[in-house]
CSV table of C-alpha atoms in Angstrom, one decimal:
chain,number,residue,atom,x,y,z
A,1,UNK,CA,24.1,66.4,23.7
A,2,UNK,CA,23.5,68.5,20.7
A,3,UNK,CA,23.6,67.0,17.2
A,4,UNK,CA,26.4,68.1,14.9
A,5,UNK,CA,26.0,69.7,11.5
A,6,UNK,CA,22.2,70.0,11.4
A,7,UNK,CA,20.3,72.2,9.0
A,8,UNK,CA,16.9,73.9,9.3
A,9,UNK,CA,16.3,76.1,6.3
A,10,UNK,CA,12.9,77.6,7.1
A,11,UNK,CA,9.4,77.0,8.5
A,12,UNK,CA,8.7,76.6,12.1
A,13,UNK,CA,8.4,74.1,15.0
A,14,UNK,CA,10.8,71.6,13.6
A,15,UNK,CA,12.8,69.0,15.5
A,16,UNK,CA,16.3,68.1,14.1
A,17,UNK,CA,18.0,65.8,16.6
A,18,UNK,CA,20.6,63.6,14.9
A,19,UNK,CA,23.9,64.4,13.3
A,20,UNK,CA,23.8,65.7,9.8
A,21,UNK,CA,20.0,65.7,9.7
A,22,UNK,CA,18.1,68.3,7.6
A,23,UNK,CA,14.6,69.9,7.5
A,24,UNK,CA,14.1,72.2,4.5
A,25,UNK,CA,11.0,74.0,5.6
A,26,UNK,CA,7.3,73.5,6.3
A,27,UNK,CA,5.7,73.1,9.7
A,28,UNK,CA,6.4,70.6,12.6
A,29,UNK,CA,8.6,68.2,10.7
A,30,UNK,CA,11.1,65.9,12.4
A,31,UNK,CA,14.4,64.6,11.2
A,32,UNK,CA,15.6,62.4,14.1
A,33,UNK,CA,17.8,59.9,12.2
A,34,UNK,CA,21.5,60.4,11.3
A,35,UNK,CA,21.6,61.9,7.7
A,36,UNK,CA,17.8,62.1,7.7
A,37,UNK,CA,16.1,64.6,5.5
A,38,UNK,CA,12.6,66.2,5.4
A,39,UNK,CA,12.3,68.6,2.4
A,40,UNK,CA,9.1,70.3,3.6
A,41,UNK,CA,5.4,69.8,4.2
A,42,UNK,CA,4.0,69.3,7.6
A,43,UNK,CA,4.1,66.8,10.4
A,44,UNK,CA,6.5,64.4,8.6
A,45,UNK,CA,9.0,62.2,10.4
A,46,UNK,CA,12.3,60.9,9.1
A,47,UNK,CA,13.2,58.8,12.1
A,48,UNK,CA,16.2,56.6,11.2
A,49,UNK,CA,19.5,56.7,9.3
A,50,UNK,CA,19.3,58.0,5.7
A,51,UNK,CA,15.5,58.4,5.9
A,52,UNK,CA,14.0,60.8,3.4
A,53,UNK,CA,10.7,62.6,3.0
A,54,UNK,CA,10.4,65.1,0.2
A,55,UNK,CA,7.2,66.7,1.4
A,56,UNK,CA,3.5,66.1,1.9
A,57,UNK,CA,1.9,65.7,5.4
A,58,UNK,CA,1.9,63.1,8.1
A,59,UNK,CA,4.4,60.8,6.3
A,60,UNK,CA,6.9,58.5,8.1
A,61,UNK,CA,10.2,57.2,6.8
A,62,UNK,CA,12.7,54.8,8.4
A,63,UNK,CA,16.1,53.3,7.8
A,64,UNK,CA,17.2,54.0,4.2
A,65,UNK,CA,13.6,54.6,3.2
A,66,UNK,CA,12.1,57.3,1.0
A,67,UNK,CA,8.6,58.9,0.8
A,68,UNK,CA,8.2,61.2,-2.1
A,69,UNK,CA,5.1,63.0,-0.8
A,70,UNK,CA,1.4,62.6,-0.3
A,71,UNK,CA,-0.4,62.1,2.9
A,72,UNK,CA,-0.3,59.5,5.7
A,73,UNK,CA,2.2,57.3,3.9
A,74,UNK,CA,4.4,54.9,6.1
A,75,UNK,CA,7.8,53.6,5.0
A,76,UNK,CA,9.1,53.5,8.6
A,77,UNK,CA,9.5,49.7,9.2
A,78,UNK,CA,11.0,48.4,6.0
A,79,UNK,CA,14.7,48.7,5.2
A,80,UNK,CA,15.2,50.7,1.9
A,81,UNK,CA,11.5,50.8,1.2
A,82,UNK,CA,10.0,53.5,-1.0
A,83,UNK,CA,6.6,55.2,-1.5
A,84,UNK,CA,6.3,57.6,-4.4
A,85,UNK,CA,3.3,59.5,-3.2
A,86,UNK,CA,-0.5,59.0,-2.7
A,87,UNK,CA,-2.4,58.5,0.5
A,88,UNK,CA,-2.4,55.9,3.3
A,89,UNK,CA,0.2,53.7,1.6
A,90,UNK,CA,2.5,51.3,3.5
A,91,UNK,CA,5.8,50.0,2.2
A,92,UNK,CA,7.2,47.7,4.9
A,93,UNK,CA,9.0,44.9,3.2
A,94,UNK,CA,12.8,45.1,2.6
A,95,UNK,CA,13.4,47.0,-0.7
A,96,UNK,CA,9.7,47.2,-1.3
A,97,UNK,CA,7.9,49.9,-3.3
A,98,UNK,CA,4.5,51.5,-3.5
A,99,UNK,CA,4.6,53.7,-6.6
A,100,UNK,CA,1.5,55.7,-5.7
A,101,UNK,CA,-2.2,55.5,-5.3
A,102,UNK,CA,-4.3,55.0,-2.2
A,103,UNK,CA,-4.3,52.4,0.6
A,104,UNK,CA,-1.7,50.1,-1.0
A,105,UNK,CA,0.6,47.8,0.9
A,106,UNK,CA,4.0,46.4,-0.2
A,107,UNK,CA,5.1,44.2,2.7
A,108,UNK,CA,6.9,41.4,0.9
A,109,UNK,CA,10.6,41.6,0.3
A,110,UNK,CA,11.3,43.3,-3.1
A,111,UNK,CA,7.5,43.6,-3.6
A,112,UNK,CA,5.7,46.3,-5.7
A,113,UNK,CA,2.2,47.8,-5.4
A,114,UNK,CA,0.4,50.5,-7.3
A,115,UNK,CA,-3.2,51.5,-7.7
A,116,UNK,CA,-6.0,51.5,-5.2
A,117,UNK,CA,-6.3,49.1,-2.2
A,118,UNK,CA,-3.6,46.7,-3.6
A,119,UNK,CA,-1.5,44.3,-1.5
A,120,UNK,CA,1.8,42.8,-2.5
A,121,UNK,CA,2.5,40.7,0.6
A,122,UNK,CA,4.5,37.9,-1.0
A,123,UNK,CA,8.2,38.2,-1.6
A,124,UNK,CA,9.1,39.3,-5.1
A,125,UNK,CA,5.5,39.9,-5.9
A,126,UNK,CA,3.6,42.6,-7.8
A,127,UNK,CA,0.0,43.9,-7.2
A,128,UNK,CA,-1.5,46.6,-9.4
A,129,UNK,CA,-4.8,48.0,-10.4
A,130,UNK,CA,-7.7,48.1,-8.0
A,131,UNK,CA,-8.0,45.5,-5.2
A,132,UNK,CA,-5.2,43.3,-6.5
A,133,UNK,CA,-3.8,41.0,-3.8
A,134,UNK,CA,-0.9,38.5,-3.9
A,135,UNK,CA,-2.4,36.5,-1.0
A,136,UNK,CA,1.0,36.1,0.7
A,137,UNK,CA,2.2,34.1,-2.3
A,138,UNK,CA,5.8,34.6,-3.4
A,139,UNK,CA,6.7,35.4,-7.0
A,140,UNK,CA,3.2,36.4,-8.0
A,141,UNK,CA,1.9,39.1,-10.4
A,142,UNK,CA,-1.7,40.2,-10.0
A,143,UNK,CA,-3.5,42.8,-12.1
A,144,UNK,CA,-7.1,43.8,-11.3
A,145,UNK,CA,-9.1,46.2,-13.4
A,146,UNK,CA,-11.1,49.1,-12.2
A,147,UNK,CA,-14.1,47.2,-11.1
A,148,UNK,CA,-14.9,46.5,-7.4
A,149,UNK,CA,-13.9,42.8,-7.8
A,150,UNK,CA,-11.0,41.7,-5.6
A,151,UNK,CA,-8.5,39.6,-7.5
A,152,UNK,CA,-6.2,37.4,-5.4
A,153,UNK,CA,-3.3,34.9,-6.3
A,154,UNK,CA,-3.9,31.5,-4.7
A,155,UNK,CA,-0.5,29.8,-5.4
A,156,UNK,CA,3.1,30.8,-5.5
A,157,UNK,CA,4.7,32.0,-8.8
A,158,UNK,CA,1.3,32.7,-10.3
A,159,UNK,CA,0.3,35.4,-12.9
A,160,UNK,CA,-3.4,36.4,-12.5
A,161,UNK,CA,-5.4,39.0,-14.3
A,162,UNK,CA,-8.9,40.4,-13.9
A,163,UNK,CA,-9.7,42.4,-17.0
A,164,UNK,CA,-13.5,42.8,-17.5
A,165,UNK,CA,-13.0,44.3,-21.0
A,166,UNK,CA,-10.9,41.4,-22.2
A,167,UNK,CA,-7.2,41.0,-23.2
């Protein structure tokens, strides 16, 4: 059965297989969820209802999730998860966000990560900077400076800073 009211605006080798799905352009993009949208780029996959990918390459977006761009970002398993852009980021917690950067993970519910190699895996947690980790602890805020030192929360509801230059 063919999908109804689909749109492909340009580019080539796209797959648009769900009702009201859209691919704006680019190369080899897939919009397979109902109301899913891929704006452009290449090899992006908006695979569930209301999934959105603005552009970039090799990005994945799931139910109600958004990927703004970048490369190899994955917001396909969290509900209403968001990735702004960057590379190799994962936002898999419900309503979690990776604002940008590289190799960050926001897997806790309503968690937030930004920077480089940060992990916000506790619910309602924030990890930012370089190598900041919430350690699976809920309600934590961890900031790590630009050094190669990993900074990890070790109890719930903790605020932890690594700032080599001082406060």
